[in-house]
mmCIF file of C-alpha atoms in Angstrom:
data_model
loop_
_atom_site.group_PDB
_atom_site.id
_atom_site.type_symbol
_atom_site.label_atom_id
_atom_site.label_comp_id
_atom_site.label_asym_id
_atom_site.label_seq_id
_atom_site.Cartn_x
_atom_site.Cartn_y
_atom_site.Cartn_z
ATOM 1 C CA UNK A 1 28.400 -10.998 -5.355
ATOM 2 C CA UNK A 2 27.758 -7.275 -5.014
ATOM 3 C CA UNK A 3 27.349 -6.430 -1.258
ATOM 4 C CA UNK A 4 24.369 -4.548 0.146
ATOM 5 C CA UNK A 5 25.010 -0.907 0.941
ATOM 6 C CA UNK A 6 23.011 1.204 3.479
ATOM 7 C CA UNK A 7 21.811 4.378 1.620
ATOM 8 C CA UNK A 8 19.771 5.955 4.457
ATOM 9 C CA UNK A 9 17.811 5.348 7.534
ATOM 10 C CA UNK A 10 14.449 6.965 8.666
ATOM 11 C CA UNK A 11 12.697 6.982 11.981
ATOM 12 C CA UNK A 12 9.120 5.709 12.000
ATOM 13 C CA UNK A 13 6.950 8.481 13.486
ATOM 14 C CA UNK A 14 5.566 7.474 16.908
ATOM 15 C CA UNK A 15 8.227 4.576 17.423
ATOM 16 C CA UNK A 16 11.873 4.035 18.108
ATOM 17 C CA UNK A 17 12.173 1.812 15.042
ATOM 18 C CA UNK A 18 14.021 2.853 11.842
ATOM 19 C CA UNK A 19 13.488 1.949 8.146
ATOM 20 C CA UNK A 20 16.760 1.238 6.228
ATOM 21 C CA UNK A 21 17.036 1.864 2.540
ATOM 22 C CA UNK A 22 19.553 -0.613 1.110
ATOM 23 C CA UNK A 23 21.061 -0.958 -2.411
ATOM 24 C CA UNK A 24 22.886 -3.665 -4.236
ATOM 25 C CA UNK A 25 23.760 -2.601 -7.856
ATOM 26 C CA UNK A 26 20.308 -1.484 -9.291
ATOM 27 C CA UNK A 27 18.333 -3.369 -6.673
ATOM 28 C CA UNK A 28 16.701 -1.663 -3.673
ATOM 29 C CA UNK A 29 15.384 -2.991 -0.530
ATOM 30 C CA UNK A 30 13.572 -1.336 2.414
ATOM 31 C CA UNK A 31 14.144 -3.079 5.731
ATOM 32 C CA UNK A 32 12.696 -3.052 9.251
ATOM 33 C CA UNK A 33 14.917 -4.942 11.533
ATOM 34 C CA UNK A 34 15.320 -8.355 9.956
ATOM 35 C CA UNK A 35 12.112 -7.825 8.056
ATOM 36 C CA UNK A 36 12.150 -6.912 4.297
ATOM 37 C CA UNK A 37 9.190 -4.763 3.729
ATOM 38 C CA UNK A 38 9.830 -4.485 -0.097
ATOM 39 C CA UNK A 39 12.318 -5.179 -2.780
ATOM 40 C CA UNK A 40 12.520 -3.536 -6.168
ATOM 41 C CA UNK A 41 12.772 -6.997 -7.836
ATOM 42 C CA UNK A 42 9.405 -8.186 -6.332
ATOM 43 C CA UNK A 43 6.552 -5.980 -7.554
ATOM 44 C CA UNK A 44 3.903 -8.383 -8.838
ATOM 45 C CA UNK A 45 1.666 -8.458 -5.825
ATOM 46 C CA UNK A 46 1.889 -4.857 -4.956
ATOM 47 C CA UNK A 47 0.929 -3.895 -8.587
ATOM 48 C CA UNK A 48 -1.999 -6.457 -8.421
ATOM 49 C CA UNK A 49 -3.311 -4.638 -5.381
ATOM 50 C CA UNK A 50 -4.132 -1.792 -7.672
ATOM 51 C CA UNK A 51 -5.139 -3.704 -10.801
ATOM 52 C CA UNK A 52 -7.611 -5.853 -8.992
ATOM 53 C CA UNK A 53 -9.150 -2.997 -7.308
ATOM 54 C CA UNK A 54 -9.299 -0.971 -10.488
ATOM 55 C CA UNK A 55 -11.115 -3.859 -12.199
ATOM 56 C CA UNK A 56 -13.791 -3.591 -9.590
ATOM 57 C CA UNK A 57 -14.516 0.058 -10.221
ATOM 58 C CA UNK A 58 -13.875 0.241 -13.948
ATOM 59 C CA UNK A 59 -17.298 1.723 -14.646
ATOM 60 C CA UNK A 60 -16.798 4.715 -12.459
ATOM 61 C CA UNK A 61 -16.193 7.711 -14.673
ATOM 62 C CA UNK A 62 -13.988 9.704 -12.301
ATOM 63 C CA UNK A 63 -12.577 7.252 -9.686
ATOM 64 C CA UNK A 64 -11.067 8.630 -6.427
ATOM 65 C CA UNK A 65 -8.517 6.429 -4.970
ATOM 66 C CA UNK A 66 -6.749 6.494 -1.551
ATOM 67 C CA UNK A 67 -3.464 4.670 -1.445
ATOM 68 C CA UNK A 68 -2.062 3.961 1.992
ATOM 69 C CA UNK A 69 1.755 3.570 1.703
ATOM 70 C CA UNK A 70 4.053 4.937 -1.095
ATOM 71 C CA UNK A 71 6.734 2.196 -0.692
ATOM 72 C CA UNK A 72 8.538 1.757 -3.888
ATOM 73 C CA UNK A 73 5.623 3.107 -6.113
ATOM 74 C CA UNK A 74 4.606 -0.264 -7.554
ATOM 75 C CA UNK A 75 0.848 0.143 -6.426
ATOM 76 C CA UNK A 76 0.893 3.775 -7.626
ATOM 77 C CA UNK A 77 2.153 3.046 -11.077
ATOM 78 C CA UNK A 78 -0.153 0.140 -11.590
ATOM 79 C CA UNK A 79 -3.133 2.220 -10.729
ATOM 80 C CA UNK A 80 -2.009 5.080 -12.978
ATOM 81 C CA UNK A 81 -1.733 2.428 -15.789
ATOM 82 C CA UNK A 82 -5.139 0.815 -14.995
ATOM 83 C CA UNK A 83 -7.216 3.992 -14.611
ATOM 84 C CA UNK A 84 -8.160 6.782 -17.048
ATOM 85 C CA UNK A 85 -7.050 10.420 -17.208
ATOM 86 C CA UNK A 86 -9.977 11.495 -15.067
ATOM 87 C CA UNK A 87 -8.785 9.612 -11.912
ATOM 88 C CA UNK A 88 -7.661 11.205 -8.678
ATOM 89 C CA UNK A 89 -5.035 9.335 -6.601
ATOM 90 C CA UNK A 90 -4.131 10.423 -3.148
ATOM 91 C CA UNK A 91 -1.097 8.704 -1.759
ATOM 92 C CA UNK A 92 -0.548 8.920 1.963
ATOM 93 C CA UNK A 93 2.929 8.205 3.389
ATOM 94 C CA UNK A 94 3.614 8.328 7.176
ATOM 95 C CA UNK A 95 7.358 8.544 6.752
ATOM 96 C CA UNK A 96 8.558 11.649 5.032
ATOM 97 C CA UNK A 97 11.937 10.017 4.199
ATOM 98 C CA UNK A 98 10.278 7.391 1.941
ATOM 99 C CA UNK A 99 8.841 10.287 -0.149
ATOM 100 C CA UNK A 100 12.364 11.765 -0.226
ATOM 101 C CA UNK A 101 13.893 8.418 -1.337
ATOM 102 C CA UNK A 102 11.340 8.211 -4.220
ATOM 103 C CA UNK A 103 12.435 11.453 -5.491
ATOM 104 C CA UNK A 104 16.075 10.900 -4.731
ATOM 105 C CA UNK A 105 17.917 7.483 -4.943
ATOM 106 C CA UNK A 106 15.090 5.616 -6.168
ATOM 107 C CA UNK A 107 13.898 8.113 -8.806
ATOM 108 C CA UNK A 108 14.660 5.768 -11.693
ATOM 109 C CA UNK A 109 12.184 3.280 -10.282
ATOM 110 C CA UNK A 110 9.359 6.001 -9.850
ATOM 111 C CA UNK A 111 9.829 7.367 -13.361
ATOM 112 C CA UNK A 112 7.392 10.190 -13.808
ATOM 113 C CA UNK A 113 4.601 8.707 -11.466
ATOM 114 C CA UNK A 114 4.965 11.281 -8.792
ATOM 115 C CA UNK A 115 4.488 14.147 -11.316
ATOM 116 C CA UNK A 116 1.442 12.718 -12.899
ATOM 117 C CA UNK A 117 -1.321 15.439 -12.607
ATOM 118 C CA UNK A 118 -3.652 12.570 -11.307
ATOM 119 C CA UNK A 119 -1.397 12.183 -8.214
ATOM 120 C CA UNK A 120 -1.223 14.022 -5.013
ATOM 121 C CA UNK A 121 1.134 12.940 -2.176
ATOM 122 C CA UNK A 122 0.214 13.591 1.592
ATOM 123 C CA UNK A 123 2.782 12.907 4.414
ATOM 124 C CA UNK A 124 0.304 11.817 7.075
ATOM 125 C CA UNK A 125 -1.206 8.891 8.785
ATOM 126 C CA UNK A 126 -3.660 7.121 6.406
ATOM 127 C CA UNK A 127 -5.810 6.138 9.448
ATOM 128 C CA UNK A 128 -6.612 9.703 10.168
ATOM 129 C CA UNK A 129 -7.447 10.305 6.511
ATOM 130 C CA UNK A 130 -9.870 7.519 6.446
ATOM 131 C CA UNK A 131 -11.538 8.486 9.559
ATOM 132 C CA UNK A 132 -11.986 12.096 8.406
ATOM 133 C CA UNK A 133 -13.876 11.286 5.142
ATOM 134 C CA UNK A 134 -17.430 9.940 4.419
ATOM 135 C CA UNK A 135 -18.448 8.433 1.082
ATOM 136 C CA UNK A 136 -15.298 10.005 -0.424
ATOM 137 C CA UNK A 137 -13.369 7.320 -2.153
ATOM 138 C CA UNK A 138 -14.181 4.663 -4.793
ATOM 139 C CA UNK A 139 -11.131 2.502 -3.573
ATOM 140 C CA UNK A 140 -8.851 2.459 -0.517
ATOM 141 C CA UNK A 141 -5.693 0.488 -1.114
ATOM 142 C CA UNK A 142 -3.532 -0.457 1.968
ATOM 143 C CA UNK A 143 0.050 -1.661 1.929
ATOM 144 C CA UNK A 144 1.564 -0.165 5.020
ATOM 145 C CA UNK A 145 2.541 -3.300 6.861
ATOM 146 C CA UNK A 146 3.401 -6.880 5.911
ATOM 147 C CA UNK A 147 -0.291 -7.755 6.697
ATOM 148 C CA UNK A 148 -3.255 -6.790 8.607
ATOM 149 C CA UNK A 149 -1.265 -6.133 11.899
ATOM 150 C CA UNK A 150 0.760 -3.166 13.012
ATOM 151 C CA UNK A 151 4.367 -4.332 11.978
ATOM 152 C CA UNK A 152 5.880 -1.050 11.151
ATOM 153 C CA UNK A 153 4.198 0.529 14.201
ATOM 154 C CA UNK A 154 1.708 -0.730 16.822
ATOM 155 C CA UNK A 155 -0.797 2.091 16.199
ATOM 156 C CA UNK A 156 -1.393 0.593 12.734
ATOM 157 C CA UNK A 157 -3.444 -2.058 14.346
ATOM 158 C CA UNK A 158 -6.300 0.453 14.405
ATOM 159 C CA UNK A 159 -6.422 0.195 10.605
ATOM 160 C CA UNK A 160 -7.339 -3.497 10.755
ATOM 161 C CA UNK A 161 -9.614 -3.595 13.770
ATOM 162 C CA UNK A 162 -13.274 -3.942 13.554
ATOM 163 C CA UNK A 163 -13.534 -0.056 14.236
ATOM 164 C CA UNK A 164 -10.995 0.705 11.525
ATOM 165 C CA UNK A 165 -12.625 -1.499 8.955
ATOM 166 C CA UNK A 166 -16.054 0.142 9.588
ATOM 167 C CA UNK A 167 -14.321 3.606 9.258
ATOM 168 C CA UNK A 168 -13.037 2.373 5.817
ATOM 169 C CA UNK A 169 -16.578 1.400 4.879
ATOM 170 C CA UNK A 170 -17.822 4.661 5.869
ATOM 171 C CA UNK A 171 -15.139 6.446 3.752
ATOM 172 C CA UNK A 172 -16.055 4.501 0.596
ATOM 173 C CA UNK A 173 -18.744 5.371 -1.826
ATOM 174 C CA UNK A 174 -21.390 2.640 -2.620
ATOM 175 C CA UNK A 175 -19.760 -0.096 -4.385
ATOM 176 C CA UNK A 176 -16.411 1.059 -3.346
ATOM 177 C CA UNK A 177 -13.544 -1.328 -2.652
ATOM 178 C CA UNK A 178 -11.042 -1.752 0.228
ATOM 179 C CA UNK A 179 -8.003 -3.786 -0.968
ATOM 180 C CA UNK A 180 -5.346 -4.957 1.514
ATOM 181 C CA UNK A 181 -2.067 -6.491 0.810
ATOM 182 C CA UNK A 182 -0.511 -9.193 3.065
ATOM 183 C CA UNK A 183 2.375 -11.487 3.057
ATOM 184 C CA UNK A 184 0.179 -14.386 4.143
ATOM 185 C CA UNK A 185 -3.331 -15.488 5.205
ATOM 186 C CA UNK A 186 -5.132 -14.150 8.174
ATOM 187 C CA UNK A 187 -8.610 -15.864 8.701
ATOM 188 C CA UNK A 188 -9.472 -13.601 11.626
ATOM 189 C CA UNK A 189 -9.015 -10.525 9.546
ATOM 190 C CA UNK A 190 -11.217 -11.865 6.789
ATOM 191 C CA UNK A 191 -13.941 -12.531 9.371
ATOM 192 C CA UNK A 192 -13.676 -8.884 10.609
ATOM 193 C CA UNK A 193 -14.052 -7.614 6.871
ATOM 194 C CA UNK A 194 -17.251 -9.504 6.637
ATOM 195 C CA UNK A 195 -18.294 -8.102 9.992
ATOM 196 C CA UNK A 196 -17.813 -4.618 8.783
ATOM 197 C CA UNK A 197 -20.220 -5.108 5.923
ATOM 198 C CA UNK A 198 -17.932 -6.147 3.176
ATOM 199 C CA UNK A 199 -18.336 -8.773 0.511
ATOM 200 C CA UNK A 200 -14.834 -10.329 0.581
ATOM 201 C CA UNK A 201 -12.743 -12.099 -2.008
ATOM 202 C CA UNK A 202 -9.220 -13.418 -1.042
ATOM 203 C CA UNK A 203 -6.732 -13.627 -3.881
ATOM 204 C CA UNK A 204 -3.527 -15.473 -3.868
ATOM 205 C CA UNK A 205 -0.699 -13.703 -5.969
ATOM 206 C CA UNK A 206 2.951 -14.608 -6.620
ATOM 207 C CA UNK A 207 5.374 -11.939 -5.485
ATOM 208 C CA UNK A 208 6.941 -11.714 -8.933
ATOM 209 C CA UNK A 209 3.470 -11.686 -10.699
ATOM 210 C CA UNK A 210 4.841 -14.165 -13.195
ATOM 211 C CA UNK A 211 4.242 -17.487 -11.424
ATOM 212 C CA UNK A 212 7.323 -17.371 -9.227
ATOM 213 C CA UNK A 213 8.261 -16.232 -5.697
ATOM 214 C CA UNK A 214 6.315 -16.394 -2.432
ATOM 215 C CA UNK A 215 2.569 -16.385 -2.358
ATOM 216 C CA UNK A 216 0.972 -13.206 -1.086
ATOM 217 C CA UNK A 217 -2.647 -12.410 -0.255
ATOM 218 C CA UNK A 218 -4.869 -9.508 -1.412
ATOM 219 C CA UNK A 219 -8.231 -9.040 0.130
ATOM 220 C CA UNK A 220 -10.724 -7.329 -2.237
ATOM 221 C CA UNK A 221 -13.472 -6.166 0.058
ATOM 222 C CA UNK A 222 -16.445 -4.488 -1.659
ATOM 223 C CA UNK A 223 -18.830 -2.230 0.111
ATOM 224 C CA UNK A 224 -22.478 -3.512 0.134
#
């Protein structure tokens, strides 16, 4: 068995916590404490976050997407594959080192996705990006925690609060979609989505995307 090797660490802004980038052979893992936030072998549900949202807006000629969380780029690459050449995708990543990892040790995983002319990367807080726009995006895709609570940092709770969801509703164009990834169900969050004015569909997706692995949840919330 090949042992895990720590490649780098990165402090999460506004916290004392660190992300750890681990490698075992060609496999990568991003860890926060004892929690594995993502693994390069398990991309199915993160890719589905993009493909399910893209299906909802397939009739939009020039879709504008906001992706919260770069991670290992699974959601970004799936969005690029599902959308036409007139799409614009803004990826917002809070931790600058995650972007550096994408261009460095994990460059093979990312391929040419970061250089795609449809993509722009912003090192910022996605909460602030959402709050500062009105009727801007056709889809907002969120995968910044292990679910609708602030795991990576407590301030992320604002994303999933009633006020945060209403801000997302405001930032979307009519018929726009808010898609949120989670490692498990959260009935209270689904209720808040309804309360913020969304039509909500909760989808169960396997982690591998091929019928195996843990079951994850994706909320597809459509602006009324």
